[in-house]
N, CA, C and O atoms as CSV, one atom per row, in Angstrom:
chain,resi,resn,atom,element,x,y,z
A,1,UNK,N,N,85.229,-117.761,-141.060
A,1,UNK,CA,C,85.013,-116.945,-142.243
A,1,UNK,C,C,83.544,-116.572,-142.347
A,1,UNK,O,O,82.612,-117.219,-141.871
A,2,UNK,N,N,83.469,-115.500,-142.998
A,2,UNK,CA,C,81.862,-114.865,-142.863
A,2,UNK,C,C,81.343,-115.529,-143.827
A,2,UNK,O,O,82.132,-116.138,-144.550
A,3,UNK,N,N,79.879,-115.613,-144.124
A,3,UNK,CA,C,79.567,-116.323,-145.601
A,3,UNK,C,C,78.815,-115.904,-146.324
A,3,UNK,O,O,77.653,-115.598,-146.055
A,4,UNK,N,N,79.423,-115.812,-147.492
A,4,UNK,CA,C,79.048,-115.516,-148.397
A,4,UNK,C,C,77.731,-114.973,-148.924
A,4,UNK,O,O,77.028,-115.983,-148.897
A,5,UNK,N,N,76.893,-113.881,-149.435
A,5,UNK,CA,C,75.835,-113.398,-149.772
A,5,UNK,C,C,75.522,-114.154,-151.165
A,5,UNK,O,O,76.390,-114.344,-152.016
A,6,UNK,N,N,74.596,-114.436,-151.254
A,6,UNK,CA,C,73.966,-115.464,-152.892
A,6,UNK,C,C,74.894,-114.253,-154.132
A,6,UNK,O,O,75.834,-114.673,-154.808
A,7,UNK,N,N,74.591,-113.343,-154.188
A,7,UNK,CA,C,75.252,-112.244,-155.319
A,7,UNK,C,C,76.308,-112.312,-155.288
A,7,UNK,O,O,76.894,-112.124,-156.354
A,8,UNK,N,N,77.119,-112.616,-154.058
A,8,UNK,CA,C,78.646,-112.482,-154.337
A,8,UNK,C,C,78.822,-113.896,-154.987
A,8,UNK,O,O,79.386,-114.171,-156.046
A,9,UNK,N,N,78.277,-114.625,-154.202
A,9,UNK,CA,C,78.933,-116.011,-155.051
A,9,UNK,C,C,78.573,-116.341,-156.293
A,9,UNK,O,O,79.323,-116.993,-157.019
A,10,UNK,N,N,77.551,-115.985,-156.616
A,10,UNK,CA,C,77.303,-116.039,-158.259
A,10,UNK,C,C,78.025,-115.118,-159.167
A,10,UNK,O,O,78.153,-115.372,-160.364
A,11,UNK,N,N,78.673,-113.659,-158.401
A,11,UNK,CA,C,78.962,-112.607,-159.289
A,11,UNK,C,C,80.807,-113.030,-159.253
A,11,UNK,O,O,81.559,-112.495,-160.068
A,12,UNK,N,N,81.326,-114.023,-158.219
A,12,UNK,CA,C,82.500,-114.469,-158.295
A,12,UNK,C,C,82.638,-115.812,-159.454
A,12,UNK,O,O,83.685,-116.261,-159.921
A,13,UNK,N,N,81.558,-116.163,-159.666
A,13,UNK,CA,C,81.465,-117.265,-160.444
A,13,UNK,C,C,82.417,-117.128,-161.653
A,13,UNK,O,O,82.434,-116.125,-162.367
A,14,UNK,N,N,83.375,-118.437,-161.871
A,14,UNK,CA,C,83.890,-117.826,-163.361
A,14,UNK,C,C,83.657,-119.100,-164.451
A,14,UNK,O,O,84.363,-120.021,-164.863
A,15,UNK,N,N,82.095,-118.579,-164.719
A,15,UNK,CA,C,81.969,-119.259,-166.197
A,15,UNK,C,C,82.583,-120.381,-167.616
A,15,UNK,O,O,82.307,-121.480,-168.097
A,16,UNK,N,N,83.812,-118.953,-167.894
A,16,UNK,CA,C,84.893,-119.445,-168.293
A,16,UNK,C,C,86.036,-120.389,-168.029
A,16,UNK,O,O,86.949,-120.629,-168.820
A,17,UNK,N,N,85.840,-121.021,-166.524
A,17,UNK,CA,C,87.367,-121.518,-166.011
A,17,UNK,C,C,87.590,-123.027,-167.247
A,17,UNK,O,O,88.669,-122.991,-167.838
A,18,UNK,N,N,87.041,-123.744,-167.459
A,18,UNK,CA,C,87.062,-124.790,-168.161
A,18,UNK,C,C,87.983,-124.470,-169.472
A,18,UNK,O,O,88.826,-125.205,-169.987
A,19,UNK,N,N,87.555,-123.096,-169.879
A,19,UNK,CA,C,87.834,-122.735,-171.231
A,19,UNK,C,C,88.273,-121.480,-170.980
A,19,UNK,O,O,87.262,-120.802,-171.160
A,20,UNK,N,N,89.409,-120.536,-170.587
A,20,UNK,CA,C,89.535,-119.222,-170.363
A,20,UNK,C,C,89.395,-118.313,-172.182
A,20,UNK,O,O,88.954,-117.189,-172.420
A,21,UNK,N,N,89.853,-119.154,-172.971
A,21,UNK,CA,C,90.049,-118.565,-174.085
A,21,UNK,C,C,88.552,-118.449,-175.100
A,21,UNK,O,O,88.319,-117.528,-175.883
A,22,UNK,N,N,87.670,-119.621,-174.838
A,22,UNK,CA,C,86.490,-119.978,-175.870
A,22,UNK,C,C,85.810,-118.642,-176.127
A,22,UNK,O,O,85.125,-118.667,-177.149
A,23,UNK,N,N,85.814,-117.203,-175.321
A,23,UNK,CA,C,85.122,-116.379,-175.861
A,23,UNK,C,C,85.631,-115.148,-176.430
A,23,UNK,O,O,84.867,-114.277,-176.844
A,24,UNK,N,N,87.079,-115.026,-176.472
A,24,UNK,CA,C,87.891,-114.242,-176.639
A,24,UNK,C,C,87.599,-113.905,-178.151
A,24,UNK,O,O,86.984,-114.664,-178.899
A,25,UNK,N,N,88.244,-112.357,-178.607
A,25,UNK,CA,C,87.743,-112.227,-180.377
A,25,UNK,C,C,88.867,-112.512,-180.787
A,25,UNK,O,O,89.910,-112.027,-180.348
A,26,UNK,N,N,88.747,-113.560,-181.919
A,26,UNK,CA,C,89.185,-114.322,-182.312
A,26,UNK,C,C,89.149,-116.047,-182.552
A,26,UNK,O,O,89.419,-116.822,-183.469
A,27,UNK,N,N,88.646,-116.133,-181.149
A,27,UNK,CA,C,88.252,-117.837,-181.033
A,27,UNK,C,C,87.813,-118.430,-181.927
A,27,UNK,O,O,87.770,-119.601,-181.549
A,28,UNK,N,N,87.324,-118.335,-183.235
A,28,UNK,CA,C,86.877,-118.827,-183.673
A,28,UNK,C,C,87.280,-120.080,-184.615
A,28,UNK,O,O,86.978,-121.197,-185.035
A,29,UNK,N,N,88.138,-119.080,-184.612
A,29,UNK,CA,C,89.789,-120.216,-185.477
A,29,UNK,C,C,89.675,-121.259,-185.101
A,29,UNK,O,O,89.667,-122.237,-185.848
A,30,UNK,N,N,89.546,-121.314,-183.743
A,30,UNK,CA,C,90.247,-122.012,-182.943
A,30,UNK,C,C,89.028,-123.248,-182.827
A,30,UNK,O,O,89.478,-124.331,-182.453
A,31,UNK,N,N,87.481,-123.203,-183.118
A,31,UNK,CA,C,86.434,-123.743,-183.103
A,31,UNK,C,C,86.461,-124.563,-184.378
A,31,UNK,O,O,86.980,-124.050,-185.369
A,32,UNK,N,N,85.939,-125.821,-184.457
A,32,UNK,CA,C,85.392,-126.736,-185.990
A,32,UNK,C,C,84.151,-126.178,-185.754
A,32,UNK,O,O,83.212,-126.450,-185.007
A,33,UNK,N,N,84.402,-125.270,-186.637
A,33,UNK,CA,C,82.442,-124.912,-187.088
A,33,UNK,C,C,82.996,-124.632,-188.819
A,33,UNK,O,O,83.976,-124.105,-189.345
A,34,UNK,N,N,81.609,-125.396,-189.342
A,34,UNK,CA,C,81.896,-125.534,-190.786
A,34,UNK,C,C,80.701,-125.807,-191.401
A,34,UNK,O,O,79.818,-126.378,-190.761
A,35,UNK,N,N,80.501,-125.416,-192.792
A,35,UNK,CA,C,79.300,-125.237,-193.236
A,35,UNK,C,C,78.759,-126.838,-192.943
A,35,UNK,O,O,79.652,-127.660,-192.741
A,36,UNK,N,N,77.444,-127.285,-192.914
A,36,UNK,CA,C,76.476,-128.449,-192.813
A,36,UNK,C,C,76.492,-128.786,-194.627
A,36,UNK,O,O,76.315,-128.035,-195.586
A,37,UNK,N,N,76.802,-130.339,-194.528
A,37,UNK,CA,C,76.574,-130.868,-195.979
A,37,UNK,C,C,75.211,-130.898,-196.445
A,37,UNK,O,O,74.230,-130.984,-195.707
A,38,UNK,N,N,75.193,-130.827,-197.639
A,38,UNK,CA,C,73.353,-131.114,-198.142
A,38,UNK,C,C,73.292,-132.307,-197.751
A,38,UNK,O,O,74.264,-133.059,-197.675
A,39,UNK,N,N,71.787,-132.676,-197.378
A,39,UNK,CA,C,71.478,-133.982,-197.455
A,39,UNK,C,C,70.560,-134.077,-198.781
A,39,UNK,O,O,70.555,-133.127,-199.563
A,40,UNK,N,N,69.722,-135.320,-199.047
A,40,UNK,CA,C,68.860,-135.680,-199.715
A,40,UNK,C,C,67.257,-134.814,-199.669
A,40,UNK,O,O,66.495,-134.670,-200.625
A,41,UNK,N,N,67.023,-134.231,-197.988
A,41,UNK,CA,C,66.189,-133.580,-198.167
A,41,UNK,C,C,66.058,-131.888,-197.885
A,41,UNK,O,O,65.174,-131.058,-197.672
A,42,UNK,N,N,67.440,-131.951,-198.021
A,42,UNK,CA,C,68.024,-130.220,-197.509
A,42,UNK,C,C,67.136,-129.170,-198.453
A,42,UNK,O,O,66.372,-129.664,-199.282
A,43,UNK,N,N,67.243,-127.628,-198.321
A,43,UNK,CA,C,66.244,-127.004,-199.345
A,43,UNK,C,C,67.768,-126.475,-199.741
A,43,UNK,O,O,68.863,-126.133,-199.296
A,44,UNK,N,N,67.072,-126.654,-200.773
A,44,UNK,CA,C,67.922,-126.135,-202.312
A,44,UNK,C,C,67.333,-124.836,-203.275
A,44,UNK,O,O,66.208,-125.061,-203.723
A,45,UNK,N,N,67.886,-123.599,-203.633
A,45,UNK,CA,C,67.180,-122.974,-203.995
A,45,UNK,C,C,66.571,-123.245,-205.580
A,45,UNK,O,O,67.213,-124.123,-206.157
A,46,UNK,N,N,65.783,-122.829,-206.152
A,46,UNK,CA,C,65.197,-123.204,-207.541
A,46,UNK,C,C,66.184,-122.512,-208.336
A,46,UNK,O,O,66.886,-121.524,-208.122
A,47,UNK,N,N,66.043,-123.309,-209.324
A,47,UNK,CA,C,67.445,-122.616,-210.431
A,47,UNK,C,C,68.334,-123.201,-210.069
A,47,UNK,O,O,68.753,-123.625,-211.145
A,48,UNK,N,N,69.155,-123.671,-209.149
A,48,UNK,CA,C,70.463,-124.309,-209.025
A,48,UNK,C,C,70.553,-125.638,-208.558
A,48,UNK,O,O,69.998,-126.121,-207.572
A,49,UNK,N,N,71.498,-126.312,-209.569
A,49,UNK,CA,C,71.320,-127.792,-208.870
A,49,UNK,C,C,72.197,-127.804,-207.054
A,49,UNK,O,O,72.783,-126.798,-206.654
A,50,UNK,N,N,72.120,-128.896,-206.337
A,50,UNK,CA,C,73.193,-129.123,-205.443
A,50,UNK,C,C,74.364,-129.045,-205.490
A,50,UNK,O,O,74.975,-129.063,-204.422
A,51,UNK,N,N,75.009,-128.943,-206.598
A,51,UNK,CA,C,76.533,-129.001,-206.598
A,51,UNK,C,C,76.954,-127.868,-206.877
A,51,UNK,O,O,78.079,-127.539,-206.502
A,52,UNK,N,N,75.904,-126.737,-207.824
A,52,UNK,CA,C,76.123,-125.273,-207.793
A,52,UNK,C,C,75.890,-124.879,-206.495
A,52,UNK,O,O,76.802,-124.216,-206.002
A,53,UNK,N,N,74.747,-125.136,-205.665
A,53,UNK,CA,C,74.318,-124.672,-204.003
A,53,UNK,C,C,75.314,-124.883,-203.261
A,53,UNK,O,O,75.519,-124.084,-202.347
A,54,UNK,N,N,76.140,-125.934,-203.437
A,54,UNK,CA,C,77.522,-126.643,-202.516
A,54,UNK,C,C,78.347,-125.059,-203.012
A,54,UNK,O,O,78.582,-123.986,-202.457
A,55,UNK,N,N,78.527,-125.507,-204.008
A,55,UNK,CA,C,79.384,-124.078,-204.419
A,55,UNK,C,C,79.795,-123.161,-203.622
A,55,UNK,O,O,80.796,-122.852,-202.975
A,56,UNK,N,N,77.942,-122.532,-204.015
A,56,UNK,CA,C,77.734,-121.219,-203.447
A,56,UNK,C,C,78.208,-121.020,-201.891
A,56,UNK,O,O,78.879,-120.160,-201.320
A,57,UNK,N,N,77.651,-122.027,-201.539
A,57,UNK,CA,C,77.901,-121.696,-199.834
A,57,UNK,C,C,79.439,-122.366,-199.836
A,57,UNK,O,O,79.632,-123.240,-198.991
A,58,UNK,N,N,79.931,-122.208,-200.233
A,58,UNK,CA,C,81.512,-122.959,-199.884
A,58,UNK,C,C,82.008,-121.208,-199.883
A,58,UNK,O,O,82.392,-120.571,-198.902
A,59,UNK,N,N,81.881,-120.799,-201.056
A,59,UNK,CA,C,82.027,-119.550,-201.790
A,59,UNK,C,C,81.870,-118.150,-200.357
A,59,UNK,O,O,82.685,-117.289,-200.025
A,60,UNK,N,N,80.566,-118.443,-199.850
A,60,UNK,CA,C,80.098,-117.430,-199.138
A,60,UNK,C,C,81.131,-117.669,-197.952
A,60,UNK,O,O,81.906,-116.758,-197.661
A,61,UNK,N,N,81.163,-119.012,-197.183
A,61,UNK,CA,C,82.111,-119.597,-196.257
A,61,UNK,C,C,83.622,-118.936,-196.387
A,61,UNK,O,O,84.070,-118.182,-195.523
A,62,UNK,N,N,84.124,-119.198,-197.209
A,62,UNK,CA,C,85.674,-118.389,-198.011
A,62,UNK,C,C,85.089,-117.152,-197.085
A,62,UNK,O,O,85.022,-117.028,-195.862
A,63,UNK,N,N,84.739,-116.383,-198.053
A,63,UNK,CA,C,84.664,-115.038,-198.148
A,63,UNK,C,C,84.510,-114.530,-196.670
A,63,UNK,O,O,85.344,-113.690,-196.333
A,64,UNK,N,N,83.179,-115.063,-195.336
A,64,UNK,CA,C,83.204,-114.703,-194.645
A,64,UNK,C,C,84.102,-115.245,-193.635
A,64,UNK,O,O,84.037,-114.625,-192.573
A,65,UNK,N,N,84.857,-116.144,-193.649
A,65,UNK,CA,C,86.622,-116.490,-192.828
A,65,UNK,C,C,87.085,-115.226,-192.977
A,65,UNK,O,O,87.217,-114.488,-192.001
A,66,UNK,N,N,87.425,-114.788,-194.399
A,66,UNK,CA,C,88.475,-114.301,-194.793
A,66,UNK,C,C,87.975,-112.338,-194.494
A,66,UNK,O,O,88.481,-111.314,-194.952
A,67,UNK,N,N,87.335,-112.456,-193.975
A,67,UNK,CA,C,86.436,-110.762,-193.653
A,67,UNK,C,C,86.630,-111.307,-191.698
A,67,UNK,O,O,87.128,-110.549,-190.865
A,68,UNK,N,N,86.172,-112.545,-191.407
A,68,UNK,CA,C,86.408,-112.351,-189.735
A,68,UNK,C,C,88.115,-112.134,-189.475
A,68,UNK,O,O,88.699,-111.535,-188.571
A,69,UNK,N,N,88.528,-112.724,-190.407
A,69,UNK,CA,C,90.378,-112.718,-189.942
A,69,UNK,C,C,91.005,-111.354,-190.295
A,69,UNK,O,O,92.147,-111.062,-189.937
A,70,UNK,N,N,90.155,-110.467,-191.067
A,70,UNK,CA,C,90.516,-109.447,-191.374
A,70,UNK,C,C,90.028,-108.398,-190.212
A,70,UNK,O,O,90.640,-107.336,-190.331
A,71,UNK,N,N,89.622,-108.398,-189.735
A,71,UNK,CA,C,88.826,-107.976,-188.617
A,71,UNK,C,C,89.429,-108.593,-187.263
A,71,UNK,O,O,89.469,-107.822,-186.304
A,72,UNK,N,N,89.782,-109.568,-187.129
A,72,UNK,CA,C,90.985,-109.813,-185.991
A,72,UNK,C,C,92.307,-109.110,-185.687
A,72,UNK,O,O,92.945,-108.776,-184.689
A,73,UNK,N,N,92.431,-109.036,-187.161
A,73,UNK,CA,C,93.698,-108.357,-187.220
A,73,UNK,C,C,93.562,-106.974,-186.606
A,73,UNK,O,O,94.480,-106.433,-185.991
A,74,UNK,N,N,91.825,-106.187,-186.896
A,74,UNK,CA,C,92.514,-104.606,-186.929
A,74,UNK,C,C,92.082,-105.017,-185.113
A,74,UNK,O,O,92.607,-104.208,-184.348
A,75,UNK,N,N,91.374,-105.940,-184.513
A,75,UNK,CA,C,91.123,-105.747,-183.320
A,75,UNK,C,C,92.190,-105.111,-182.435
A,75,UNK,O,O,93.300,-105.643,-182.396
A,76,UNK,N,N,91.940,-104.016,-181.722
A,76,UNK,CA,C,92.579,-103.240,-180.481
A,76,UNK,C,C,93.105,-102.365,-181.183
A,76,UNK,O,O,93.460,-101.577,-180.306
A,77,UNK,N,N,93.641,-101.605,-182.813
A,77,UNK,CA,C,94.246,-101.050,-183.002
A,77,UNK,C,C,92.793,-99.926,-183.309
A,77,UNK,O,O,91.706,-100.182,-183.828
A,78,UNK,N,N,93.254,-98.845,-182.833
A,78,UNK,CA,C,92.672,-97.524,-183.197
A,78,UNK,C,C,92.995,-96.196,-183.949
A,78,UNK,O,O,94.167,-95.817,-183.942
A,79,UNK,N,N,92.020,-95.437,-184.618
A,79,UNK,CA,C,92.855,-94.590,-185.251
A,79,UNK,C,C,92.278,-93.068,-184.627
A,79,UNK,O,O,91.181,-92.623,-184.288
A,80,UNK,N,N,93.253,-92.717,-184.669
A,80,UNK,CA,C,93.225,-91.020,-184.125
A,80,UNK,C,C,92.333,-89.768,-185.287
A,80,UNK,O,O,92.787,-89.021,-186.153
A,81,UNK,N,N,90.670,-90.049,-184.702
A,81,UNK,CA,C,90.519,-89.030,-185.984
A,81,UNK,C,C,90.765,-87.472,-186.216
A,81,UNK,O,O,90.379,-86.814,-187.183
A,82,UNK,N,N,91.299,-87.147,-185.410
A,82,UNK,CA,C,91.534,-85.590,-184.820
A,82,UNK,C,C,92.653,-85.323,-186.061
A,82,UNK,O,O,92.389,-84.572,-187.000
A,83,UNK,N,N,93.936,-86.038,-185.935
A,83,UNK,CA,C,94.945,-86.058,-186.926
A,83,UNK,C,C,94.721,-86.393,-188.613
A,83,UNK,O,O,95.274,-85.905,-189.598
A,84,UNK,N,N,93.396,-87.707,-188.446
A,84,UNK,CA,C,92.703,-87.796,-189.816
A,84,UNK,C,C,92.328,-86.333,-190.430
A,84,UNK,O,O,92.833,-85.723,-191.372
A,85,UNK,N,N,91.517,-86.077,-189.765
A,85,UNK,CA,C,91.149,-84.991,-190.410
A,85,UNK,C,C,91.863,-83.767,-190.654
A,85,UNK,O,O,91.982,-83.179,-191.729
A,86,UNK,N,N,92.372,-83.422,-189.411
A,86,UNK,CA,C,93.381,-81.969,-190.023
A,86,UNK,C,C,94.408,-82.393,-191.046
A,86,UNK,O,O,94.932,-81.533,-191.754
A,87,UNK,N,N,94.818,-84.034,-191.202
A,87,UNK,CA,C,95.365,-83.764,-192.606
A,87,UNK,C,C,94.611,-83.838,-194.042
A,87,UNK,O,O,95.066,-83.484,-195.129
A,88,UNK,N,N,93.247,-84.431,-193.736
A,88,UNK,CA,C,91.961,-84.206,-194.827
A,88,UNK,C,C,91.841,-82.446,-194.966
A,88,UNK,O,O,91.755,-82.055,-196.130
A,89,UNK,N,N,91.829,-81.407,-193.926
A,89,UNK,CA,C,91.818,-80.279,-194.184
A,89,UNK,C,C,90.468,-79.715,-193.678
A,89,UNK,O,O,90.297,-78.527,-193.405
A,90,UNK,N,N,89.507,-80.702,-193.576
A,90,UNK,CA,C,88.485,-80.166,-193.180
A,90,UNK,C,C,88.033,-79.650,-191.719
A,90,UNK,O,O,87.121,-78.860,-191.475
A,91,UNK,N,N,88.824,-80.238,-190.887
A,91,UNK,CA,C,88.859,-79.807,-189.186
A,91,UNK,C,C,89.814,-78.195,-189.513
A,91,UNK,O,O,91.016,-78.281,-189.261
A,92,UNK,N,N,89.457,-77.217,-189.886
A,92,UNK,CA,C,89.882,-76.217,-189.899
A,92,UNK,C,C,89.209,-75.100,-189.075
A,92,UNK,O,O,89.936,-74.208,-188.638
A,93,UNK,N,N,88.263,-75.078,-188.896
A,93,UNK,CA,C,87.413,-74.046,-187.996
A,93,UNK,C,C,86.491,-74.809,-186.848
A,93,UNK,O,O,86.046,-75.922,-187.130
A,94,UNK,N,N,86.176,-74.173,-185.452
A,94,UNK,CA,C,85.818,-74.597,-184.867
A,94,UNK,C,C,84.247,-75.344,-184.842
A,94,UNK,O,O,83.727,-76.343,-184.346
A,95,UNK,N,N,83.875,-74.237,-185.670
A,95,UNK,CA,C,82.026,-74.210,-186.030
A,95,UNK,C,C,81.508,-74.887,-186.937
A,95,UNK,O,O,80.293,-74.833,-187.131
């Protein structure tokens, strides 16, 4: 067998084999990543105690799950704007 050039074998390399799925959109689900608890010397913003700050970021956490899963969903689906528009009305003239 002939052997191998340094580029081919690095550019055959597959990164992923351990994990085929870990980078796929969506994976994330699939990851424990979760907000970090306060500690004793965490920064806290002024005006709010820790248990409002816990809150907040629990709050923000929600919200941005619930915007990535929404966004999984529309992944691969596309929309045809050619048809958008001629039924908006405004694709009517070429110019």
């Amino acid at each position: 067998a002939a052997k191998k050039s340094l580029f081919i074998t690095i550019s055959e390399m597959d990164l992923f084999a351990p994990n085929k799925t870990q980078n796929d959109y969506g994976a994330r689900s699939k990851k424990d990543m979760k907000v970090a608890s306060l500690g004793n010397n965490s920064y806290i913003p002024s005006g709010l105690t820790k248990d409002q700050y816990e809150k907040l970021r629990k709050n923000e956490s929600v919200k941005k799950s619930a915007n990535y899963e929404k966004n999984v969903k529309k992944a691969g689906v596309f929309e045809d704007y050619t048809e958008f528009y001629t039924k908006r009305g405004t694709d009517t003239k070429a110019d």
